[in-house]
C-alpha atoms as an extended CHARMM CRD file, in Angstrom:
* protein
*
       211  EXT
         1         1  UNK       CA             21.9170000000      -10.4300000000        8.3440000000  PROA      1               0.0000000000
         2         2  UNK       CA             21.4940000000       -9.2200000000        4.6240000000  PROA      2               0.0000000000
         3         3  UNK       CA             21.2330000000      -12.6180000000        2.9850000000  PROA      3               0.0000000000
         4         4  UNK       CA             19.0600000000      -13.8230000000        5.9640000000  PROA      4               0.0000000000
         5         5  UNK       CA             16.5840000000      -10.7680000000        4.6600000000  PROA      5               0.0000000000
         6         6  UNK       CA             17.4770000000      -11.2670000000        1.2460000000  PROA      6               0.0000000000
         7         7  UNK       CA             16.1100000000      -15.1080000000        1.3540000000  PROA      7               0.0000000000
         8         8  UNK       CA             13.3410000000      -13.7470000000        3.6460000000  PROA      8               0.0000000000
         9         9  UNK       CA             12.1670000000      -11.2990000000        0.7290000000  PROA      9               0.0000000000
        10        10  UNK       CA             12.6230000000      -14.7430000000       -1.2860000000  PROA      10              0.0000000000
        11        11  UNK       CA              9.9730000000      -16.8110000000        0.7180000000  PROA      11              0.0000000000
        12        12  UNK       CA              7.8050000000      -13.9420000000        0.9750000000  PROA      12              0.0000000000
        13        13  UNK       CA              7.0800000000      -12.4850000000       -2.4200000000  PROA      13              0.0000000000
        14        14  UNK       CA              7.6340000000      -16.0020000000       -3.7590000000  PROA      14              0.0000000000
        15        15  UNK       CA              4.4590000000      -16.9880000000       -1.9220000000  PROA      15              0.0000000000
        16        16  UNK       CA              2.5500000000      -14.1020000000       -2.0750000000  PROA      16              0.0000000000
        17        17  UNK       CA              2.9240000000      -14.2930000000       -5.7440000000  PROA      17              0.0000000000
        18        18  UNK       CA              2.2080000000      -17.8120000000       -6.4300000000  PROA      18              0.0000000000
        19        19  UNK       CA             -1.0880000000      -16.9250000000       -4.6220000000  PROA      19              0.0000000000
        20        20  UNK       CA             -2.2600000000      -14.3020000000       -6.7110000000  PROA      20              0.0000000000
        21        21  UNK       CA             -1.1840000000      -16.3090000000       -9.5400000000  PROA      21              0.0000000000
        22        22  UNK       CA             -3.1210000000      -19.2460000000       -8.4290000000  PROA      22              0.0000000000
        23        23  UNK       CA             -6.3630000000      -17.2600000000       -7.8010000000  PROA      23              0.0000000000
        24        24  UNK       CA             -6.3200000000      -15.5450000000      -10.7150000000  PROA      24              0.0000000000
        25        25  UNK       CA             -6.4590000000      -18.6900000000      -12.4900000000  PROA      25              0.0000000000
        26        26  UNK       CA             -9.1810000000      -19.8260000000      -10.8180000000  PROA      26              0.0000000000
        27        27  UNK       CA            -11.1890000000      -16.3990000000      -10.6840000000  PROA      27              0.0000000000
        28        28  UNK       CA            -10.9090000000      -16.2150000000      -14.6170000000  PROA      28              0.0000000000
        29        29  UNK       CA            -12.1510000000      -19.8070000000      -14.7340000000  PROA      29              0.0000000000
        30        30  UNK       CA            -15.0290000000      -18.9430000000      -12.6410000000  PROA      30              0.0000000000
        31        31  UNK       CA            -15.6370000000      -15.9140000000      -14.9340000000  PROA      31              0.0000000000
        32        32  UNK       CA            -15.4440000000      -18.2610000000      -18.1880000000  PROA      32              0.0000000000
        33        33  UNK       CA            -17.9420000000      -20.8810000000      -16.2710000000  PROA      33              0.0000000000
        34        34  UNK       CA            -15.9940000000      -23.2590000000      -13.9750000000  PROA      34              0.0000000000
        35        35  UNK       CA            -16.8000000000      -23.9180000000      -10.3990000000  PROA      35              0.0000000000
        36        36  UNK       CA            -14.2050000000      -26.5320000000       -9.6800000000  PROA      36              0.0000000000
        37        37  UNK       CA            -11.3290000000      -23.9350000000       -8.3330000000  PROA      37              0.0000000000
        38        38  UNK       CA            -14.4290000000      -22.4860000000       -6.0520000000  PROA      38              0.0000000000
        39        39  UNK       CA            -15.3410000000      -26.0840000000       -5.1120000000  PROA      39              0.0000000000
        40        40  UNK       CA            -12.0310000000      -27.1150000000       -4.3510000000  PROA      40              0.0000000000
        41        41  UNK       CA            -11.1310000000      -24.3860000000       -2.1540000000  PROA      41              0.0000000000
        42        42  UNK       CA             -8.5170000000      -22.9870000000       -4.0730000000  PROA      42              0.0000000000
        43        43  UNK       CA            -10.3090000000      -19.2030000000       -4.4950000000  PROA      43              0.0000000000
        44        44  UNK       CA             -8.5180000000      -18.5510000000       -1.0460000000  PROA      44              0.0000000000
        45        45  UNK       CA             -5.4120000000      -16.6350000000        0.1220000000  PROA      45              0.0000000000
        46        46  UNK       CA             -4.1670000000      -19.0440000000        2.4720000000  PROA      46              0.0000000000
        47        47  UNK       CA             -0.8770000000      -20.1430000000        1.3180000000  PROA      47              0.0000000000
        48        48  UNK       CA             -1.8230000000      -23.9670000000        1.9720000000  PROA      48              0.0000000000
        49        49  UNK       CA             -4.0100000000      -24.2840000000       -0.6340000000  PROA      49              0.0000000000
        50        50  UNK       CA             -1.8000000000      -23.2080000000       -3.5520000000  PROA      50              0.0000000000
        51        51  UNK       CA              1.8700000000      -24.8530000000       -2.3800000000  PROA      51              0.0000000000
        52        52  UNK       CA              3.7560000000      -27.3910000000       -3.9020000000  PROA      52              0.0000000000
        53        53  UNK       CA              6.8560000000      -28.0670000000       -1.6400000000  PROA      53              0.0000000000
        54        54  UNK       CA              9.6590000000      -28.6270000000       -4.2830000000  PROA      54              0.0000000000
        55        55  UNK       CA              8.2750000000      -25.9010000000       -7.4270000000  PROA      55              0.0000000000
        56        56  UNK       CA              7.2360000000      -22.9600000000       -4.6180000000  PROA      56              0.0000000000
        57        57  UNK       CA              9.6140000000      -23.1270000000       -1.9270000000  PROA      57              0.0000000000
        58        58  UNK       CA             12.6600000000      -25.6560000000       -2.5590000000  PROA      58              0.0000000000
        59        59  UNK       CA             13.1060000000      -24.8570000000       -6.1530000000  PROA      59              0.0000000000
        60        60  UNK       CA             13.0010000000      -21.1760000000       -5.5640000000  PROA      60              0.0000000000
        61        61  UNK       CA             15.5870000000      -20.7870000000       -2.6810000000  PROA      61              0.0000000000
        62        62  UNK       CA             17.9620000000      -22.9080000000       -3.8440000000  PROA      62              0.0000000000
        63        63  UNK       CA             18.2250000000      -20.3310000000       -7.0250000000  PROA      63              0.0000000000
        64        64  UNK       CA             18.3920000000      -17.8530000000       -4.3790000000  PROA      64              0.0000000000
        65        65  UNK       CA             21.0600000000      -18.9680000000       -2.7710000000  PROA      65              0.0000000000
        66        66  UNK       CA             23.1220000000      -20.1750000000       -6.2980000000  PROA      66              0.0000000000
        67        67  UNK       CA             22.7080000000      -16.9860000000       -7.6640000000  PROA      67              0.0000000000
        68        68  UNK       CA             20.5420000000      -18.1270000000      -10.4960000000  PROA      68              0.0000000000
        69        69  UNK       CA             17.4550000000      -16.6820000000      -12.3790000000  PROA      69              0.0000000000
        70        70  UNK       CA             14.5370000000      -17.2120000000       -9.3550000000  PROA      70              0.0000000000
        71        71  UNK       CA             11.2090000000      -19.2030000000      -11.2030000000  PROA      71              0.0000000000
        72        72  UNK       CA              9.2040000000      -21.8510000000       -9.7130000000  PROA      72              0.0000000000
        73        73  UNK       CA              5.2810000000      -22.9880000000       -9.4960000000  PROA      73              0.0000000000
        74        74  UNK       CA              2.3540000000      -23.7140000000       -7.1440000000  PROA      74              0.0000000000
        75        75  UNK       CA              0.3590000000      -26.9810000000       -7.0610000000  PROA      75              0.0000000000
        76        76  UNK       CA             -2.2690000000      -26.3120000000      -10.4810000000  PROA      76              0.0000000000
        77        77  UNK       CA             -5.7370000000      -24.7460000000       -9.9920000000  PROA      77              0.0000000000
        78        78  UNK       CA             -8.2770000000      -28.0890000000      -11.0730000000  PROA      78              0.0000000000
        79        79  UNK       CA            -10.1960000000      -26.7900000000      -14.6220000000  PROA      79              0.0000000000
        80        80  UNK       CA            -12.8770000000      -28.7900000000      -15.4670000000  PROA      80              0.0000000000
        81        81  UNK       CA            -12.2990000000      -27.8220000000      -19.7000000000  PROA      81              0.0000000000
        82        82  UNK       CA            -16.1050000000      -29.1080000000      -19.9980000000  PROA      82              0.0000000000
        83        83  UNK       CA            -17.5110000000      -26.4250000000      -17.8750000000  PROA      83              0.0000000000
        84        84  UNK       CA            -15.8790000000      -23.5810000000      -20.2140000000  PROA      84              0.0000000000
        85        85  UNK       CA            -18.0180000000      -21.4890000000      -22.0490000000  PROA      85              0.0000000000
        86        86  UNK       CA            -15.6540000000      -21.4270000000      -25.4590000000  PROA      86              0.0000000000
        87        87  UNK       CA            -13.5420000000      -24.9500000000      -24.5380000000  PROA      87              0.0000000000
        88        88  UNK       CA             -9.8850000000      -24.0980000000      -25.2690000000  PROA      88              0.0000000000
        89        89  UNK       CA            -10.8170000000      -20.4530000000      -25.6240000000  PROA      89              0.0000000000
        90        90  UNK       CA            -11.2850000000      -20.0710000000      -22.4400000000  PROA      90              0.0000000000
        91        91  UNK       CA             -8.4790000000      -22.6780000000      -21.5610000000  PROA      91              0.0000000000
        92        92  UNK       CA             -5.5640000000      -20.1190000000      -22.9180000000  PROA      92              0.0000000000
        93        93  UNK       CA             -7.9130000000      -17.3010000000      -20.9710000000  PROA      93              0.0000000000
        94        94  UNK       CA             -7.3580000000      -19.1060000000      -17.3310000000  PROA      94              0.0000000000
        95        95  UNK       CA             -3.7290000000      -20.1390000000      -18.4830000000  PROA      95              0.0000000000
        96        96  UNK       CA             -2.2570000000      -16.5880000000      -19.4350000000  PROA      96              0.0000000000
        97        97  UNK       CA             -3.8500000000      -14.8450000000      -16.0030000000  PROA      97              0.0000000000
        98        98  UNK       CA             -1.5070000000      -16.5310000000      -13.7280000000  PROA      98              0.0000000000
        99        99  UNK       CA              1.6840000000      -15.0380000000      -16.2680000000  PROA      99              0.0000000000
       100       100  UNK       CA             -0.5000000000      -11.7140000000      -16.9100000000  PROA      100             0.0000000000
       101       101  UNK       CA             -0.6840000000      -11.4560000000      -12.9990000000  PROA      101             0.0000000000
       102       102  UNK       CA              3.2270000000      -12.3220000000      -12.3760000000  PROA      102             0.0000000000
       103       103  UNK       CA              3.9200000000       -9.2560000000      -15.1320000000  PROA      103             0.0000000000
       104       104  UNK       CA              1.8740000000       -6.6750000000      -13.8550000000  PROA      104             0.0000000000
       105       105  UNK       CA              3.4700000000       -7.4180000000       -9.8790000000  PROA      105             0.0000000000
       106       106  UNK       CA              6.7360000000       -6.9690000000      -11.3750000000  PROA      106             0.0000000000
       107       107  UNK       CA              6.2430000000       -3.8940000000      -13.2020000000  PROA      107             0.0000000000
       108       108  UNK       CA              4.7570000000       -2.0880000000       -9.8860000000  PROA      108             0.0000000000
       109       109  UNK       CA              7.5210000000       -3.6510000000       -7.9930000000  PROA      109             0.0000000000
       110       110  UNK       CA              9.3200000000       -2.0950000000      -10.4570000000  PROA      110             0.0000000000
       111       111  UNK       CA              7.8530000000        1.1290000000      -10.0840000000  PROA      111             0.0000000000
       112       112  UNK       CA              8.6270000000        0.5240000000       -6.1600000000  PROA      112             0.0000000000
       113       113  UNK       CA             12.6300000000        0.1420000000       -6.9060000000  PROA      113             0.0000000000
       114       114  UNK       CA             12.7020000000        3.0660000000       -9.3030000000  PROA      114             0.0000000000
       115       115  UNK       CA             10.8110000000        5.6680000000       -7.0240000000  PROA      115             0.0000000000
       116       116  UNK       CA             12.6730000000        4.2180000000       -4.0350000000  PROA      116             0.0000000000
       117       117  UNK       CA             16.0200000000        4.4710000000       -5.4100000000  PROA      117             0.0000000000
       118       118  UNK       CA             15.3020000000        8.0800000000       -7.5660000000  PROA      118             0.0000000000
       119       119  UNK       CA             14.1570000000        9.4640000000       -3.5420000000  PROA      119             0.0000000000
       120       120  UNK       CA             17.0560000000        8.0540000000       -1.6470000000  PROA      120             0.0000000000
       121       121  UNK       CA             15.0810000000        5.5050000000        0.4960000000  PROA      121             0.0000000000
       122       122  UNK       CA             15.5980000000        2.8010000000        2.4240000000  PROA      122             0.0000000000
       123       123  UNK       CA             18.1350000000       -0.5880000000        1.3020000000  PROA      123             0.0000000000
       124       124  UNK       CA             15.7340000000       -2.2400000000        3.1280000000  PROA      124             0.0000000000
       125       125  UNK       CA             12.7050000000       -1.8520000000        0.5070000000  PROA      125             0.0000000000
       126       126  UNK       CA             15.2010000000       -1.8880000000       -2.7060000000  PROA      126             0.0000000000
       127       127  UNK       CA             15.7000000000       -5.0740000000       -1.7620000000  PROA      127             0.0000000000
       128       128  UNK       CA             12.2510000000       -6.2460000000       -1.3730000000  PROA      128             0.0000000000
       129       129  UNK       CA             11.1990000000       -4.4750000000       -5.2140000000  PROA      129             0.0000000000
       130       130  UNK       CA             14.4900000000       -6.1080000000       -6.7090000000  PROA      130             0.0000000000
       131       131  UNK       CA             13.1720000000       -9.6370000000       -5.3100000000  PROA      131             0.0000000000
       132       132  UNK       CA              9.6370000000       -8.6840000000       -6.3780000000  PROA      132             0.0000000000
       133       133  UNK       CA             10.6180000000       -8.1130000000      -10.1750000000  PROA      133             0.0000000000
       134       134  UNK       CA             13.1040000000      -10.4440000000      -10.4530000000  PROA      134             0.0000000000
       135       135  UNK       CA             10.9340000000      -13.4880000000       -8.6520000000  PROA      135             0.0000000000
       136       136  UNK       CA              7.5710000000      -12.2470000000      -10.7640000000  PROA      136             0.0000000000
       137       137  UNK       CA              9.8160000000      -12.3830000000      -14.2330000000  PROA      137             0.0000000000
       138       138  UNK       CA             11.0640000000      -15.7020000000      -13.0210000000  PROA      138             0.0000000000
       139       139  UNK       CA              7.7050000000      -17.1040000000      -12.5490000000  PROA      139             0.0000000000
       140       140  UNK       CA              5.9530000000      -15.5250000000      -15.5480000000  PROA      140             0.0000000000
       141       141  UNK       CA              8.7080000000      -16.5750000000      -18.0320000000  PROA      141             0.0000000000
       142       142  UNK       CA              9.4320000000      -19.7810000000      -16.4410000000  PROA      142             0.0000000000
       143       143  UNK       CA              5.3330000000      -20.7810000000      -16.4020000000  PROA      143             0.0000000000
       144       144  UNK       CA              4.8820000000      -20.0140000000      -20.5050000000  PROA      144             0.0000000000
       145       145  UNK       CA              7.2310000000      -22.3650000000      -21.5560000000  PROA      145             0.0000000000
       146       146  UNK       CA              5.2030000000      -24.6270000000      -23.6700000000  PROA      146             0.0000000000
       147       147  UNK       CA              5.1450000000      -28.0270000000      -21.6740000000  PROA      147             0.0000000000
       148       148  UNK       CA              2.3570000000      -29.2760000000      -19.9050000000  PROA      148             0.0000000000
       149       149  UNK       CA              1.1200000000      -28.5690000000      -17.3750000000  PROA      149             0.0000000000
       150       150  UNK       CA              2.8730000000      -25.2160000000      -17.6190000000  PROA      150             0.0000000000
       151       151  UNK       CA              0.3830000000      -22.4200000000      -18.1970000000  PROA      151             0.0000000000
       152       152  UNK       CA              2.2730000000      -21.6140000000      -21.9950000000  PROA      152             0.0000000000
       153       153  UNK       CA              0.6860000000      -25.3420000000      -23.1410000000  PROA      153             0.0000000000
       154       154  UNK       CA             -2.2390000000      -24.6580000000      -22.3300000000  PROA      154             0.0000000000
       155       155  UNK       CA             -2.1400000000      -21.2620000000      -24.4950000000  PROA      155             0.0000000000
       156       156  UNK       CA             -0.2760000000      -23.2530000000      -27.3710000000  PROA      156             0.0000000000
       157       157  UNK       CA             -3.1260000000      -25.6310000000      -27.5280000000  PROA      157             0.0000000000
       158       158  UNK       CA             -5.7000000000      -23.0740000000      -28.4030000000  PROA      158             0.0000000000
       159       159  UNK       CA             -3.6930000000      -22.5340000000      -31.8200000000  PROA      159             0.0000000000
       160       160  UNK       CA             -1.6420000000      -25.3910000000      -32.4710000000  PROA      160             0.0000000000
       161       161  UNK       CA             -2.6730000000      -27.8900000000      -35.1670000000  PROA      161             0.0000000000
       162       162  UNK       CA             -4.1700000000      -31.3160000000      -33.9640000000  PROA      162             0.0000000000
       163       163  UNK       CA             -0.7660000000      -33.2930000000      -34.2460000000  PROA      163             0.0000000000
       164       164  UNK       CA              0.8020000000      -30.9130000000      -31.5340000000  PROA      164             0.0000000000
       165       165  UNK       CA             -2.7100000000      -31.5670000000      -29.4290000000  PROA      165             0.0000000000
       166       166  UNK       CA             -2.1690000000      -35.1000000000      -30.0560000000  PROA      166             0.0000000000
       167       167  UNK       CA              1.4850000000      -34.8880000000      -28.7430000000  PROA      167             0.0000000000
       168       168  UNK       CA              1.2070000000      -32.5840000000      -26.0110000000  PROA      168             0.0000000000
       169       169  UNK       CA             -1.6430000000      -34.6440000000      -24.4580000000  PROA      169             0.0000000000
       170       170  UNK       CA              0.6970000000      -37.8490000000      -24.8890000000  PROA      170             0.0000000000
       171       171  UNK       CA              3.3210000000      -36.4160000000      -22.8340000000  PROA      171             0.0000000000
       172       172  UNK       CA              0.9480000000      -34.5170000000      -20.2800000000  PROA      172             0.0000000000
       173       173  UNK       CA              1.3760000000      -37.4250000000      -17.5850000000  PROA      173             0.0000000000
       174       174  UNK       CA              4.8310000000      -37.1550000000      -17.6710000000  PROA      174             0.0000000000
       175       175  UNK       CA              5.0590000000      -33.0850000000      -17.8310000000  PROA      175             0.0000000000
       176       176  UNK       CA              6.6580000000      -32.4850000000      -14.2220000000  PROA      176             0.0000000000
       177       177  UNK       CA              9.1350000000      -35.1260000000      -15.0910000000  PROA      177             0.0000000000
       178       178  UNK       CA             10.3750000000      -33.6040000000      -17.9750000000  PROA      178             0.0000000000
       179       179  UNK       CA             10.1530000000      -29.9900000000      -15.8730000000  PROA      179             0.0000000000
       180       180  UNK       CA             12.2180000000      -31.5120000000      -13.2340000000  PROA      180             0.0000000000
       181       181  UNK       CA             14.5840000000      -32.9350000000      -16.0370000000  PROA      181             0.0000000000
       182       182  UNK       CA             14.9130000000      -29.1340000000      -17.4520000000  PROA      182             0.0000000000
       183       183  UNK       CA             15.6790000000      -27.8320000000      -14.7890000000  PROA      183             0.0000000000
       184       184  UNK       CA             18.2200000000      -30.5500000000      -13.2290000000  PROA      184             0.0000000000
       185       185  UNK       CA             19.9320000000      -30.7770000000      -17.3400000000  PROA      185             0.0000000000
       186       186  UNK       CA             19.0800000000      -28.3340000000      -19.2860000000  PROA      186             0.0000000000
       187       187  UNK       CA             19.4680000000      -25.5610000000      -16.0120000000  PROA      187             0.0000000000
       188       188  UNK       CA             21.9790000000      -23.3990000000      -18.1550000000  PROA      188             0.0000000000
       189       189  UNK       CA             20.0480000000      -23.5140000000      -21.3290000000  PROA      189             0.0000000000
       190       190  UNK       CA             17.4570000000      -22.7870000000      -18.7900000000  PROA      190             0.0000000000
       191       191  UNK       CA             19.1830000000      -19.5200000000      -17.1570000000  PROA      191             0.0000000000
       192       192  UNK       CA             20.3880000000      -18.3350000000      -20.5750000000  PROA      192             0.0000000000
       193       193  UNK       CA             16.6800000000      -17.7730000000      -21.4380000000  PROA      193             0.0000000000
       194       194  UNK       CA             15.5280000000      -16.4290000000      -18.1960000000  PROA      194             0.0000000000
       195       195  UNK       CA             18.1610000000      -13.8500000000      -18.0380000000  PROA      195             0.0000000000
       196       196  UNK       CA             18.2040000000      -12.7780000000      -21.6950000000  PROA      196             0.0000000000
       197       197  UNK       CA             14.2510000000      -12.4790000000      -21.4820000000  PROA      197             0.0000000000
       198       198  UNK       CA             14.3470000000      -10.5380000000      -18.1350000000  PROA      198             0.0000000000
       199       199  UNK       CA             16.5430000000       -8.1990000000      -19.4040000000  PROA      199             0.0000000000
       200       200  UNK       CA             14.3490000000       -7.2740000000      -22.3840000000  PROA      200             0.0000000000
       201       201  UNK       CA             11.7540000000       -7.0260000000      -20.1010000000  PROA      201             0.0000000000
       202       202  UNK       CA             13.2330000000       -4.1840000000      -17.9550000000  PROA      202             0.0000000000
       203       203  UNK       CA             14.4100000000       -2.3920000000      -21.0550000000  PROA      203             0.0000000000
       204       204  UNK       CA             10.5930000000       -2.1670000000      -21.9680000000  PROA      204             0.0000000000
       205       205  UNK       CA              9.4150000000       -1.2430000000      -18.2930000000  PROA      205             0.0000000000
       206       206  UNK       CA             12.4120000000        1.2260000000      -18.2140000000  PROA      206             0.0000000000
       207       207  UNK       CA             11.3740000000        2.7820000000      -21.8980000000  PROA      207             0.0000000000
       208       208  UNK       CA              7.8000000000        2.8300000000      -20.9360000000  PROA      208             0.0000000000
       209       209  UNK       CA              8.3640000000        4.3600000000      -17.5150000000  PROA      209             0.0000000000
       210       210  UNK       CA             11.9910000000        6.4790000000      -18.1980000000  PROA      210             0.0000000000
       211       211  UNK       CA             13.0170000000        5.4730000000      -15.1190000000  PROA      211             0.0000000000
């Protein structure tokens, strides 16, 4: 009964998340003058809109169940870059609110497991908190590595020099290839990073809070 709640809290804050992360790429890119996301339906909480089978659900539970670090994706808000008021400026803007959103859900689910477990309450919702921060670190560190269409290339490319534009455009047809490839090859490299990064994470929310 625990693991079928455990995988529960999974599915849940998994897609609850990749909504919020979704929307607040396309509410920033409204902000910086895009319509597309708005056009395209994808300012919406319904789940439909924002999943992508394998990246939010498959991908996600199957780290669940392995043990692993949980990350994963939603299907990309559509950014029309010649609709932004400052071009790649406002590119890296829309990019880094989806991660900026996944940080800030972990460090209040974070704030849920400490007060939670400092008053004595309930497995029940230390469970749900522990999925929250560990899914939202997942996502946030797993969506600013720097390959396209992964939200971190799209903040690289409003800094990098014009040979690394060059390149990362070359290879931006083939970017969920090589993603799937990471994960499938390189998945210890992979879980090395997650779980080192995490943990510095919740040092920082644990010397900012003292909890």
């Amino acid at each position: 009964m625990e693991k079928i709640y455990y995988l529960f809290c999974v599915f849940a804050v998994t897609l609850g998340s990749m909504i919020l992360h979704e929307l607040a790429h396309g509410l920033v890119a409204l902000w910086q003058g895009d319509k597309t996301a708005k056009e395209a339906g994808r300012l919406s909480l319904n789940p439909i809109k924002h999943i992508d089978p394998v990246m939010t659900i498959i991908v996600p539970v199957i780290l669940a169940l392995t043990g692993g670090p949980i990350f994963g994706g939603a299907k990309p808000v559509p950014i029309n870059t010649r609709n932004l008021k400052h071009a790649e400026w406002s590119f890296a803007l829309v990019a880094i609110a989806g991660p900026l959103t996944n940080f800030i859900l972990a460090f209040l689910f974070y704030l849920l497991f400490a007060f939670t477990y400092q008053s004595g309450g309930a497995d029940w919702l230390l469970t749900l908190s522990s999925v929250g921060i560990s899914v939202n670190l997942g996502f946030m560190l797993f969506n600013i590595i720097p390959i396209p269409p992964l939200d971190g290339s799209r903040v690289l490319y409003a800094f990098a020099p014009d040979f690394v534009r060059d390149f990362m455009k070359r290879i931006e047809a083939y970017g969920f290839i090589i993603i799937y490839l990471l994960i499938l090859v390189g998945g210890t490299v992979l879980s090395k990073y997650m779980s080192g990064a995490m943990e510095a994470i919740l040092n920082f929310f644990e010397m900012v809070t003292g909890f």
